[in-house]
Each structure stands twice: as structure tokens, then as C-alpha cells.
């Protein structure tokens, strides 16, 4: 709690930025998932629970959870299969139960096996996707919902056809708001503006929203041709009294327990949601300036509890989400309080000031997401990945292209496949045979030699040496991270690679992160023997 109080000056402004990013995504994902405007509140419910409940239970320092675009097609199919939204909510509850069980069974270890190059490719791809998907909204074409991350959209269009349509339906008012909004956000990144105390506390995103509202009202009364009506503004469900507000909540149909399809849907949501969460946790930890390592098993439990509550109250499935988490990091969030406060803000604003929120132009929010996308996909990241060698760069690029033209999970799968092919190709150069290279890896797994490749030697006077023997690959990553997590405080730690034939970049990156960040929390003095220095790319 002391950390939360200490960091409130940065966590409160960060929570406001995350709120402004999450609001249109919650509404857009709900509209796309249910195809029903009265169900828009299901996205808000998931956002509130993802922020407050999951934020409190999670071990992630700056991760943010909520409804995920990657589950849209699953939700659409599930509601059609089960015949009602209420039966679908029961499946969400059961999915949460499965996730809690998976957390206790320590299934979160899967997250430690995702190749680093693929995770970085995922981050860059999400950044590029944000840019491409928000261009129509920046131009004032808002027929499609905000939050559609897949290349092929549920409305029959794709990423590029949507942009072409937008170019033929440009709104000058939206363009003016977009240009002014982006200029404001860039201004807030300068040292000159940060010298003023008020601008350190209040984020640029808040001024962007107020500017957008002000400009559109100016258009309404002075330049009606530029004015954007409700089709181009945030559209929140509104209630005039408490009875109408409680009607926004829907409860599961427990009689659907007899329907076997409920369990199939629950397992699907749990599996896909857990994979997306683990991917997001891995990506968020890489973006975290302090390189905090999040417990994957604790995260699964937290997501499970969140989905149980979301399903019970009429909300959509929840996962940790990269877009909201990266917005939190870029806004300077330091603790989980920023995620919790963003959930509180969602609930309070929807309850108390929906009329004001419904004045926000979607072009203003698109501008915030465009800048966020740029920060995730900077050219410098591509340069750093190329400098690390083709075995890192090729899976990185393959992941980006695959995600841009399919969706997140398919793209990650293709990226991992590409990483495996690259590894086999490199090994084949040594053996002069692809057959021998594949056989080598098969035997490597069967013999499980990698289990003994990392050994700990305890010395006197609180000193520990971690010895690497043989070839150390990403397969060793899970055990290595667990070893680091279990180290005692205030010790002298030595990484010794003198007896290792090769240490892959995946492990070198973990060592580098630990030397510069991880050791601080335990006051550990780190030394290395025959360990190569690597340049760790950071956004």
C-alpha cells in the first residue's frame, strides 16, 4: 500500500490516459461482439472488473485487463451456438473457473516459452495495426467500431479497404481535430511543456479530449458544415434513474448447465483468453522500464476470478490487453493502482457523467491511439532487431506480417513456427543436413538434457554461482526465470558461462535485464564470467 500512496502522482494521470484509451475499446468490442447497442454496457462491465478486480489480484505492476478484440469472433459464434446471451454468460463464468484451476496447476509456465523475437514482433504489429485501424476514425469515417484488430473484419471489409472507404468520406472537422490533437500530444512530449508542474500531473490525453469537445462545439455554433454529430462521437448507454441503470446488468442462465455446448465454449474462451493473457504479460514485462517479472500463474488466477465476476454481472470475457497496458506504461504508470483507478473512472464516469463523455469526438481518441501505435512500432525497434542478427530479425518480421494480415493468435503461431524453422536452418548449417538438425532437436527434447544445463552452487558468505553447461536455449528459459525468482536477498551472484557451448539470445536477454533491473529489488550484486553482452531492445 505504501508504494501505491508513494506513486499516486504518476498513477492517477496514467489511469486517466488508460481510461480514455479503454473507453472506446470497451464500447467498440461490445458492439462488435454482441451486435446489439443495448449490450454496450457488457464491455464497460468487463472493463471495470478488469481494472478493479483483476488489477487488485494480479501480480503485474503495470498490466491492464479488460475485454479483448481477439475474442470477438469467438463471442459472436458462441452466442449464436448457445442461443442466448445469458447462456453465453454462464460459459464465461465456467471459463473463469477453468482459468483459476489452470493457475493452481501452474499452467502459466507456458508463457516463458514464447520466443523474445516473436513477442517483440507482436508489439510492433499491434502498433502498426493501431495506426492502420485508427486512420479511418482520424479522417471522420466511423462506420466501423473502434477495437477491431483483425485484418478481415466482421463487417466484411479488411484493414486496407476500410482506409480506402475513409479517403472517400473525409470529414474536414475530424481532420482539424485530429491534427490539433496530435500536435497537442507531441507538444506534451517536449521538455519545455514538462517544466510546468500542472502539465506533469495532468496528461496530454486529457487536454486532447477537452480540445476535441471544445472544437466540435465551436463548429456546431459557428461552422455547422464542420460539426460532427452523434455518429462520430462516443456513444455510452444512459440511464435516467437507478432502475434503468440496474437494467444494464444481465445474469447467467444457470439452466444452460445441461447444454454440452456451454462447456465447449467455456473451454475455448479459457484457452484462447489464457494464451492472449500470457502473451500480453510477456509483452508488458518487456515494455516495463523496471523489467518486473510477473507471476504467470497468479495472473491466470486473477483473470479467472475476473471472468467469473464478469460473467455473473453480464460482462464480456476478460484478458490482459497490450494496448491498454502499453498506454499505462507510456503514461508513466508505476504500480497496479493506475489499472485499478482506470476501472474506478470507467464506472464513475459512466454512472455520473455519460452526457459529457458522449461529447467526445472519436477523432480525438483515434489521435491518442495513433501516437500510442507509433511508440510501439518505432523505426528504431526495427533497426535494433536487425542488429541482433537474422535469427532474431526474421521471426520478428514474420510475426509482424502474419498478425497484420490475419489476427493476433494466428500471427503469433506463424511467428513461433518461423522461429523454429530458423533454428533448424541454423543447426542444419552445422550438420550439413536438415534431417540431422531436426533429429538433433528431437533427441534434445526426448533426452531432456536441458533440465540439467543450469546448476546452482552455493558458496560461503552469501555468494551463489549459476553455472551454464552445454547448449542453453529458450527451452531453458522457464527454469532459469524460476531460479532467479527464488534467489535470496543480499547475495553476490555470478553467472558462469565458461562451460557452455552456446547461450542463445533469449537467455542472454534475461541475464542482461536482471543485471540492470531485476537485482535491484533484492539488493543483489551481479557478476558474469564468459557471458556475452547483448543490446536489449526497449520501446
Tab-separated table of C-alpha atoms in Angstrom, residues 19-446:
chain	number	residue	atom	x	y	z
A	19	UNK	CA	-9.408	5.279	-19.161
A	20	UNK	CA	-9.516	7.376	-22.351
A	21	UNK	CA	-7.938	4.522	-24.328
A	22	UNK	CA	-10.123	1.831	-22.738
A	23	UNK	CA	-13.487	3.606	-23.071
A	24	UNK	CA	-13.876	3.402	-26.873
A	25	UNK	CA	-12.288	-0.058	-26.962
A	26	UNK	CA	-14.752	-1.408	-24.371
A	27	UNK	CA	-17.695	0.014	-26.311
A	28	UNK	CA	-16.381	-0.998	-29.733
A	29	UNK	CA	-15.594	-4.565	-28.697
A	30	UNK	CA	-19.021	-4.910	-27.037
A	31	UNK	CA	-20.812	-3.646	-30.150
A	32	UNK	CA	-18.810	-5.931	-32.432
A	33	UNK	CA	-19.212	-8.945	-30.162
A	34	UNK	CA	-22.940	-8.685	-29.487
A	35	UNK	CA	-24.124	-6.636	-32.499
A	36	UNK	CA	-26.568	-5.041	-30.111
A	37	UNK	CA	-26.404	-1.466	-28.780
A	38	UNK	CA	-28.310	-2.342	-25.569
A	39	UNK	CA	-25.424	-4.755	-24.825
A	40	UNK	CA	-22.793	-1.991	-24.974
A	41	UNK	CA	-22.661	-1.995	-21.187
A	42	UNK	CA	-21.256	-5.548	-21.249
A	43	UNK	CA	-17.979	-4.036	-22.441
A	44	UNK	CA	-17.991	-1.453	-19.635
A	45	UNK	CA	-18.643	-4.169	-17.029
A	46	UNK	CA	-15.668	-6.160	-18.316
A	47	UNK	CA	-13.515	-3.016	-18.316
A	48	UNK	CA	-14.427	-2.122	-14.733
A	49	UNK	CA	-13.847	-5.643	-13.404
A	50	UNK	CA	-10.653	-5.981	-15.465
A	51	UNK	CA	-9.377	-2.769	-13.923
A	52	UNK	CA	-10.520	-3.017	-10.306
A	53	UNK	CA	-10.743	-6.745	-9.533
A	54	UNK	CA	-8.076	-8.202	-11.828
A	55	UNK	CA	-5.874	-5.167	-11.217
A	56	UNK	CA	-6.021	-5.798	-7.468
A	57	UNK	CA	-5.443	-9.568	-7.670
A	58	UNK	CA	-2.822	-9.542	-10.422
A	59	UNK	CA	0.898	-9.565	-9.739
A	60	UNK	CA	1.532	-7.355	-12.756
A	61	UNK	CA	2.902	-3.929	-11.876
A	62	UNK	CA	1.519	-2.078	-14.887
A	63	UNK	CA	-0.620	-4.592	-16.818
A	64	UNK	CA	-4.226	-3.611	-17.574
A	65	UNK	CA	-7.061	-6.042	-18.280
A	66	UNK	CA	-10.417	-5.734	-19.981
A	67	UNK	CA	-12.451	-7.050	-22.936
A	68	UNK	CA	-10.194	-8.173	-25.799
A	69	UNK	CA	-10.705	-7.719	-29.540
A	70	UNK	CA	-9.104	-11.130	-30.104
A	71	UNK	CA	-12.174	-12.828	-28.603
A	72	UNK	CA	-14.768	-11.031	-30.767
A	73	UNK	CA	-15.291	-13.832	-33.299
A	74	UNK	CA	-15.426	-16.414	-30.508
A	75	UNK	CA	-18.097	-14.411	-28.675
A	76	UNK	CA	-20.178	-13.946	-31.836
A	77	UNK	CA	-20.018	-17.665	-32.618
A	78	UNK	CA	-20.702	-18.658	-29.006
A	79	UNK	CA	-23.845	-16.534	-28.675
A	80	UNK	CA	-25.180	-17.956	-31.956
A	81	UNK	CA	-24.374	-21.541	-30.897
A	82	UNK	CA	-25.837	-21.243	-27.387
A	83	UNK	CA	-28.911	-19.322	-28.498
A	84	UNK	CA	-28.842	-16.569	-25.895
A	85	UNK	CA	-26.539	-14.026	-24.294
A	86	UNK	CA	-27.475	-15.356	-20.838
A	87	UNK	CA	-26.282	-18.880	-21.701
A	88	UNK	CA	-23.068	-17.345	-23.047
A	89	UNK	CA	-22.534	-15.598	-19.688
A	90	UNK	CA	-22.629	-18.986	-17.965
A	91	UNK	CA	-19.838	-20.133	-20.308
A	92	UNK	CA	-17.800	-17.047	-19.302
A	93	UNK	CA	-18.217	-17.970	-15.627
A	94	UNK	CA	-17.090	-21.548	-16.283
A	95	UNK	CA	-14.137	-20.267	-18.343
A	96	UNK	CA	-13.080	-18.288	-15.282
A	97	UNK	CA	-13.266	-21.410	-13.123
A	98	UNK	CA	-11.048	-23.262	-15.626
A	99	UNK	CA	-8.508	-20.411	-15.557
A	100	UNK	CA	-8.336	-20.413	-11.761
A	101	UNK	CA	-7.754	-24.171	-11.839
A	102	UNK	CA	-5.066	-23.740	-14.529
A	103	UNK	CA	-3.337	-21.173	-12.326
A	104	UNK	CA	-3.209	-23.596	-9.390
A	105	UNK	CA	-1.901	-26.280	-11.761
A	106	UNK	CA	0.920	-23.855	-12.709
A	107	UNK	CA	-0.018	-23.804	-16.393
A	108	UNK	CA	1.265	-20.226	-16.600
A	109	UNK	CA	4.771	-21.569	-17.198
A	110	UNK	CA	3.789	-21.782	-20.889
A	111	UNK	CA	4.278	-18.022	-21.076
A	112	UNK	CA	8.025	-18.386	-20.514
A	113	UNK	CA	8.472	-20.364	-23.741
A	114	UNK	CA	7.366	-17.664	-26.200
A	115	UNK	CA	10.434	-16.549	-28.227
A	116	UNK	CA	11.551	-12.996	-27.475
A	117	UNK	CA	11.703	-12.077	-31.176
A	118	UNK	CA	8.065	-13.129	-31.621
A	119	UNK	CA	6.867	-11.097	-28.624
A	120	UNK	CA	8.664	-8.003	-29.916
A	121	UNK	CA	7.134	-8.643	-33.341
A	122	UNK	CA	3.728	-8.821	-31.683
A	123	UNK	CA	4.258	-5.421	-30.029
A	124	UNK	CA	5.333	-3.809	-33.298
A	125	UNK	CA	2.433	-5.427	-35.151
A	126	UNK	CA	-0.072	-4.131	-32.589
A	127	UNK	CA	1.418	-0.661	-33.028
A	128	UNK	CA	1.094	-0.817	-36.819
A	129	UNK	CA	-2.414	-2.276	-36.508
A	130	UNK	CA	-3.449	0.616	-34.256
A	131	UNK	CA	-2.171	3.112	-36.804
A	132	UNK	CA	-3.923	1.435	-39.738
A	133	UNK	CA	-7.189	0.840	-37.852
A	134	UNK	CA	-7.416	4.375	-36.436
A	135	UNK	CA	-6.763	6.192	-39.735
A	136	UNK	CA	-10.472	5.970	-40.747
A	137	UNK	CA	-11.567	7.431	-37.388
A	138	UNK	CA	-8.931	10.170	-37.691
A	139	UNK	CA	-10.467	11.059	-41.066
A	140	UNK	CA	-14.006	11.033	-39.646
A	141	UNK	CA	-15.230	7.709	-41.032
A	142	UNK	CA	-16.721	5.920	-38.025
A	143	UNK	CA	-18.976	3.267	-39.537
A	144	UNK	CA	-16.678	0.552	-38.208
A	145	UNK	CA	-16.197	0.110	-34.467
A	146	UNK	CA	-13.022	1.055	-32.607
A	147	UNK	CA	-11.142	-2.010	-31.414
A	148	UNK	CA	-11.313	-4.306	-34.437
A	149	UNK	CA	-7.784	-5.726	-34.596
A	150	UNK	CA	-8.233	-8.473	-37.206
A	151	UNK	CA	-7.319	-7.905	-40.869
A	152	UNK	CA	-10.636	-9.357	-42.063
A	153	UNK	CA	-13.362	-7.516	-40.171
A	154	UNK	CA	-16.774	-8.774	-39.118
A	155	UNK	CA	-18.416	-6.152	-41.391
A	156	UNK	CA	-16.916	-7.779	-44.499
A	157	UNK	CA	-14.171	-5.216	-45.036
A	158	UNK	CA	-10.474	-5.506	-44.271
A	159	UNK	CA	-7.867	-3.111	-42.895
A	160	UNK	CA	-6.956	-1.569	-46.253
A	161	UNK	CA	-10.427	-1.433	-47.798
A	162	UNK	CA	-11.598	0.432	-44.692
A	163	UNK	CA	-8.899	3.078	-45.258
A	164	UNK	CA	-9.861	3.439	-48.944
A	165	UNK	CA	-13.505	3.990	-47.990
A	166	UNK	CA	-12.430	6.565	-45.389
A	167	UNK	CA	-10.456	8.501	-48.011
A	168	UNK	CA	-13.681	8.973	-49.962
A	169	UNK	CA	-15.647	10.096	-46.895
A	170	UNK	CA	-13.275	12.539	-45.232
A	171	UNK	CA	-14.714	14.921	-42.639
A	172	UNK	CA	-12.841	18.240	-42.565
A	173	UNK	CA	-13.936	18.763	-38.960
A	174	UNK	CA	-12.429	15.419	-37.955
A	175	UNK	CA	-9.174	16.220	-39.796
A	176	UNK	CA	-8.873	19.534	-37.929
A	177	UNK	CA	-9.468	17.830	-34.574
A	178	UNK	CA	-7.000	15.056	-35.418
A	179	UNK	CA	-4.232	17.468	-36.442
A	180	UNK	CA	-4.740	19.642	-33.364
A	181	UNK	CA	-4.887	16.562	-31.107
A	182	UNK	CA	-1.672	15.015	-32.454
A	183	UNK	CA	0.102	18.392	-32.220
A	184	UNK	CA	-1.015	18.675	-28.590
A	185	UNK	CA	0.270	15.187	-27.746
A	186	UNK	CA	3.611	15.906	-29.405
A	187	UNK	CA	3.831	19.214	-27.507
A	188	UNK	CA	3.321	17.353	-24.224
A	189	UNK	CA	6.370	15.210	-25.014
A	190	UNK	CA	8.681	18.254	-25.119
A	191	UNK	CA	10.881	19.377	-22.231
A	192	UNK	CA	9.521	22.914	-22.456
A	193	UNK	CA	5.973	21.894	-21.553
A	194	UNK	CA	7.116	19.471	-18.840
A	195	UNK	CA	8.717	22.338	-16.919
A	196	UNK	CA	5.242	23.402	-15.793
A	197	UNK	CA	4.017	21.470	-12.740
A	198	UNK	CA	0.394	21.321	-13.896
A	199	UNK	CA	1.375	19.544	-17.116
A	200	UNK	CA	3.321	16.949	-15.155
A	201	UNK	CA	0.167	15.998	-13.262
A	202	UNK	CA	-2.467	16.352	-15.996
A	203	UNK	CA	-1.768	14.158	-19.059
A	204	UNK	CA	-1.838	15.387	-22.629
A	205	UNK	CA	-4.656	12.953	-23.426
A	206	UNK	CA	-6.997	14.879	-21.122
A	207	UNK	CA	-6.291	18.134	-22.960
A	208	UNK	CA	-6.788	16.345	-26.281
A	209	UNK	CA	-10.270	15.234	-25.232
A	210	UNK	CA	-11.215	18.682	-23.904
A	211	UNK	CA	-9.836	20.272	-27.064
A	212	UNK	CA	-11.868	17.893	-29.230
A	213	UNK	CA	-15.085	18.648	-27.332
A	214	UNK	CA	-14.406	22.396	-27.492
A	215	UNK	CA	-13.627	22.419	-31.216
A	216	UNK	CA	-16.704	20.378	-32.098
A	217	UNK	CA	-18.946	22.705	-30.050
A	218	UNK	CA	-17.289	25.647	-31.819
A	219	UNK	CA	-18.113	24.001	-35.157
A	220	UNK	CA	-21.708	23.439	-34.068
A	221	UNK	CA	-22.454	27.089	-33.336
A	222	UNK	CA	-20.146	28.823	-35.818
A	223	UNK	CA	-19.190	26.398	-38.603
A	224	UNK	CA	-22.053	23.890	-38.929
A	225	UNK	CA	-20.525	22.274	-42.020
A	226	UNK	CA	-17.612	21.074	-39.860
A	227	UNK	CA	-19.758	19.844	-36.950
A	228	UNK	CA	-19.718	16.115	-36.205
A	229	UNK	CA	-22.961	14.645	-34.941
A	230	UNK	CA	-23.524	11.691	-32.586
A	231	UNK	CA	-22.431	9.156	-35.250
A	232	UNK	CA	-18.884	10.463	-34.816
A	233	UNK	CA	-18.926	10.761	-31.016
A	234	UNK	CA	-18.633	8.355	-28.091
A	235	UNK	CA	-21.973	6.618	-27.570
A	236	UNK	CA	-22.488	5.490	-23.999
A	237	UNK	CA	-25.713	3.908	-22.741
A	238	UNK	CA	-27.501	6.352	-20.422
A	239	UNK	CA	-29.910	5.784	-17.559
A	240	UNK	CA	-32.202	8.433	-16.079
A	241	UNK	CA	-32.741	6.575	-12.797
A	242	UNK	CA	-31.349	3.704	-10.721
A	243	UNK	CA	-33.869	1.195	-12.080
A	244	UNK	CA	-32.757	1.873	-15.652
A	245	UNK	CA	-29.115	1.620	-14.594
A	246	UNK	CA	-29.558	-1.794	-12.941
A	247	UNK	CA	-31.276	-2.984	-16.133
A	248	UNK	CA	-27.874	-2.729	-17.853
A	249	UNK	CA	-26.742	-5.785	-15.869
A	250	UNK	CA	-27.614	-9.283	-17.111
A	251	UNK	CA	-27.273	-12.544	-15.208
A	252	UNK	CA	-26.334	-16.019	-16.454
A	253	UNK	CA	-28.904	-18.616	-17.378
A	254	UNK	CA	-27.961	-21.415	-14.991
A	255	UNK	CA	-30.436	-23.787	-16.632
A	256	UNK	CA	-27.961	-23.920	-19.536
A	257	UNK	CA	-25.782	-26.208	-17.405
A	258	UNK	CA	-27.487	-29.059	-19.263
A	259	UNK	CA	-26.214	-27.809	-22.636
A	260	UNK	CA	-22.940	-29.567	-23.525
A	261	UNK	CA	-22.040	-26.690	-25.878
A	262	UNK	CA	-21.698	-24.400	-22.853
A	263	UNK	CA	-18.677	-26.416	-21.700
A	264	UNK	CA	-17.133	-26.396	-25.190
A	265	UNK	CA	-17.474	-22.599	-25.355
A	266	UNK	CA	-16.121	-22.226	-21.803
A	267	UNK	CA	-13.041	-24.299	-22.639
A	268	UNK	CA	-12.489	-22.298	-25.840
A	269	UNK	CA	-12.727	-18.949	-24.034
A	270	UNK	CA	-10.438	-20.180	-21.238
A	271	UNK	CA	-7.826	-21.495	-23.670
A	272	UNK	CA	-7.761	-18.511	-26.060
A	273	UNK	CA	-8.129	-15.963	-23.256
A	274	UNK	CA	-5.295	-17.537	-21.267
A	275	UNK	CA	-2.951	-17.588	-24.257
A	276	UNK	CA	-3.722	-13.924	-25.025
A	277	UNK	CA	-3.144	-13.050	-21.377
A	278	UNK	CA	0.192	-14.870	-21.207
A	279	UNK	CA	1.302	-13.204	-24.446
A	280	UNK	CA	0.295	-9.811	-23.080
A	281	UNK	CA	2.074	-10.435	-19.765
A	282	UNK	CA	5.261	-11.377	-21.611
A	283	UNK	CA	4.981	-8.279	-23.825
A	284	UNK	CA	4.154	-5.955	-20.927
A	285	UNK	CA	7.117	-7.200	-18.904
A	286	UNK	CA	9.364	-6.399	-21.884
A	287	UNK	CA	7.909	-2.876	-22.115
A	288	UNK	CA	8.213	-2.296	-18.370
A	289	UNK	CA	11.139	0.112	-17.776
A	290	UNK	CA	11.891	-1.655	-14.476
A	291	UNK	CA	11.661	-5.139	-16.067
A	292	UNK	CA	9.389	-6.533	-13.353
A	293	UNK	CA	8.719	-10.254	-13.794
A	294	UNK	CA	5.029	-11.075	-13.408
A	295	UNK	CA	3.928	-14.424	-11.982
A	296	UNK	CA	2.113	-16.140	-14.841
A	297	UNK	CA	0.210	-18.495	-12.544
A	298	UNK	CA	-1.022	-15.658	-10.345
A	299	UNK	CA	-2.141	-13.831	-13.476
A	300	UNK	CA	-4.210	-16.812	-14.637
A	301	UNK	CA	-5.910	-16.967	-11.229
A	302	UNK	CA	-6.627	-13.223	-11.311
A	303	UNK	CA	-8.064	-13.432	-14.838
A	304	UNK	CA	-10.160	-16.414	-13.790
A	305	UNK	CA	-11.725	-14.569	-10.854
A	306	UNK	CA	-12.311	-11.590	-13.149
A	307	UNK	CA	-14.128	-13.721	-15.718
A	308	UNK	CA	-16.270	-15.368	-13.052
A	309	UNK	CA	-17.451	-11.949	-11.818
A	310	UNK	CA	-17.786	-10.521	-15.333
A	311	UNK	CA	-19.958	-13.439	-16.419
A	312	UNK	CA	-22.078	-13.181	-13.268
A	313	UNK	CA	-22.840	-9.494	-13.902
A	314	UNK	CA	-23.320	-9.557	-17.685
A	315	UNK	CA	-19.829	-8.663	-18.882
A	316	UNK	CA	-17.666	-9.914	-21.753
A	317	UNK	CA	-14.644	-12.214	-21.266
A	318	UNK	CA	-11.520	-10.531	-19.881
A	319	UNK	CA	-7.835	-10.842	-20.746
A	320	UNK	CA	-4.785	-8.711	-20.084
A	321	UNK	CA	-4.521	-6.352	-23.075
A	322	UNK	CA	-1.326	-4.969	-24.632
A	323	UNK	CA	-2.867	-1.720	-25.932
A	324	UNK	CA	-4.126	-0.625	-22.512
A	325	UNK	CA	-1.005	-1.885	-20.740
A	326	UNK	CA	1.333	-0.039	-23.117
A	327	UNK	CA	-0.782	3.116	-22.723
A	328	UNK	CA	-0.278	2.771	-18.965
A	329	UNK	CA	3.493	2.386	-19.367
A	330	UNK	CA	3.821	5.308	-21.800
A	331	UNK	CA	1.772	7.491	-19.446
A	332	UNK	CA	4.235	6.766	-16.625
A	333	UNK	CA	2.233	4.306	-14.512
A	334	UNK	CA	4.326	2.883	-11.670
A	335	UNK	CA	2.056	0.475	-9.791
A	336	UNK	CA	-1.140	-1.522	-10.173
A	337	UNK	CA	-3.051	1.449	-8.726
A	338	UNK	CA	-3.208	3.020	-12.205
A	339	UNK	CA	-5.040	-0.051	-13.543
A	340	UNK	CA	-7.400	-0.085	-10.551
A	341	UNK	CA	-8.143	3.641	-10.813
A	342	UNK	CA	-8.878	3.364	-14.539
A	343	UNK	CA	-11.601	0.832	-13.659
A	344	UNK	CA	-12.995	3.159	-10.986
A	345	UNK	CA	-13.011	6.025	-13.504
A	346	UNK	CA	-14.859	3.887	-16.049
A	347	UNK	CA	-17.619	3.078	-13.588
A	348	UNK	CA	-17.872	6.560	-12.045
A	349	UNK	CA	-17.947	8.423	-15.358
A	350	UNK	CA	-20.464	6.081	-16.962
A	351	UNK	CA	-22.668	6.404	-13.881
A	352	UNK	CA	-22.297	10.135	-13.255
A	353	UNK	CA	-21.349	11.980	-16.477
A	354	UNK	CA	-22.396	9.928	-19.537
A	355	UNK	CA	-23.702	13.110	-21.215
A	356	UNK	CA	-20.243	14.710	-21.064
A	357	UNK	CA	-18.489	11.565	-22.310
A	358	UNK	CA	-20.882	11.409	-25.250
A	359	UNK	CA	-19.487	14.746	-26.459
A	360	UNK	CA	-16.019	13.261	-27.084
A	361	UNK	CA	-15.196	13.005	-30.817
A	362	UNK	CA	-13.875	9.605	-31.889
A	363	UNK	CA	-11.218	11.507	-33.848
A	364	UNK	CA	-9.752	12.729	-30.532
A	365	UNK	CA	-9.494	9.194	-29.176
A	366	UNK	CA	-8.104	7.951	-32.501
A	367	UNK	CA	-5.303	10.518	-32.191
A	368	UNK	CA	-4.311	9.128	-28.789
A	369	UNK	CA	-4.209	5.605	-30.227
A	370	UNK	CA	-2.243	6.741	-33.298
A	371	UNK	CA	0.523	8.153	-31.088
A	372	UNK	CA	0.464	5.007	-28.954
A	373	UNK	CA	0.790	2.889	-32.109
A	374	UNK	CA	3.784	4.918	-33.236
A	375	UNK	CA	5.515	4.390	-29.892
A	376	UNK	CA	5.036	0.624	-30.188
A	377	UNK	CA	6.354	0.430	-33.752
A	378	UNK	CA	9.203	2.944	-33.883
A	379	UNK	CA	11.755	2.558	-36.688
A	380	UNK	CA	14.476	2.318	-34.025
A	381	UNK	CA	12.983	-1.001	-32.863
A	382	UNK	CA	13.359	-2.468	-36.369
A	383	UNK	CA	16.970	-1.268	-36.508
A	384	UNK	CA	17.800	-2.839	-33.137
A	385	UNK	CA	16.197	-6.157	-34.074
A	386	UNK	CA	18.137	-6.223	-37.361
A	387	UNK	CA	21.364	-5.544	-35.465
A	388	UNK	CA	20.729	-8.650	-33.324
A	389	UNK	CA	21.055	-10.934	-36.351
A	390	UNK	CA	18.778	-12.658	-38.831
A	391	UNK	CA	17.858	-15.424	-36.381
A	392	UNK	CA	16.098	-12.714	-34.322
A	393	UNK	CA	15.062	-10.379	-37.135
A	394	UNK	CA	13.356	-12.891	-39.442
A	395	UNK	CA	10.884	-14.289	-36.844
A	396	UNK	CA	10.293	-10.687	-35.726
A	397	UNK	CA	9.305	-9.567	-39.242
A	398	UNK	CA	7.359	-12.768	-39.957
A	399	UNK	CA	5.278	-12.203	-36.817
A	400	UNK	CA	4.508	-8.609	-37.810
A	401	UNK	CA	3.399	-9.530	-41.328
A	402	UNK	CA	1.356	-12.510	-40.128
A	403	UNK	CA	-0.502	-10.502	-37.463
A	404	UNK	CA	-1.196	-7.620	-39.868
A	405	UNK	CA	-2.794	-9.957	-42.408
A	406	UNK	CA	-4.540	-12.396	-40.038
A	407	UNK	CA	-5.058	-11.789	-36.327
A	408	UNK	CA	-3.074	-11.875	-33.093
A	409	UNK	CA	-3.146	-15.600	-32.294
A	410	UNK	CA	-2.644	-16.819	-35.866
A	411	UNK	CA	0.187	-14.339	-36.287
A	412	UNK	CA	1.898	-15.487	-33.093
A	413	UNK	CA	1.569	-19.109	-34.194
A	414	UNK	CA	3.156	-18.308	-37.559
A	415	UNK	CA	5.895	-16.327	-35.826
A	416	UNK	CA	6.742	-19.234	-33.497
A	417	UNK	CA	6.767	-21.629	-36.464
A	418	UNK	CA	9.129	-19.287	-38.273
A	419	UNK	CA	11.393	-19.130	-35.198
A	420	UNK	CA	11.548	-22.934	-35.134
A	421	UNK	CA	12.331	-23.105	-38.863
A	422	UNK	CA	15.086	-20.504	-38.404
A	423	UNK	CA	16.595	-22.520	-35.540
A	424	UNK	CA	16.546	-25.718	-37.635
A	425	UNK	CA	18.117	-23.866	-40.581
A	426	UNK	CA	20.944	-22.564	-38.395
A	427	UNK	CA	21.559	-26.027	-36.951
A	428	UNK	CA	21.472	-27.554	-40.457
A	429	UNK	CA	24.397	-25.338	-41.469
A	430	UNK	CA	26.435	-27.068	-38.763
A	431	UNK	CA	25.316	-30.602	-39.612
A	432	UNK	CA	25.071	-30.028	-43.387
A	433	UNK	CA	21.685	-31.740	-43.239
A	434	UNK	CA	18.163	-30.630	-42.312
A	435	UNK	CA	17.358	-34.216	-41.342
A	436	UNK	CA	20.221	-34.285	-38.841
A	437	UNK	CA	19.213	-30.857	-37.485
A	438	UNK	CA	15.626	-31.983	-36.865
A	439	UNK	CA	16.841	-35.237	-35.309
A	440	UNK	CA	19.149	-33.239	-33.042
A	441	UNK	CA	16.244	-31.230	-31.632
A	442	UNK	CA	14.020	-34.285	-31.260
A	443	UNK	CA	16.716	-36.065	-29.240
A	444	UNK	CA	17.304	-32.863	-27.301
A	445	UNK	CA	13.692	-32.931	-26.116
A	446	UNK	CA	13.493	-36.695	-25.545
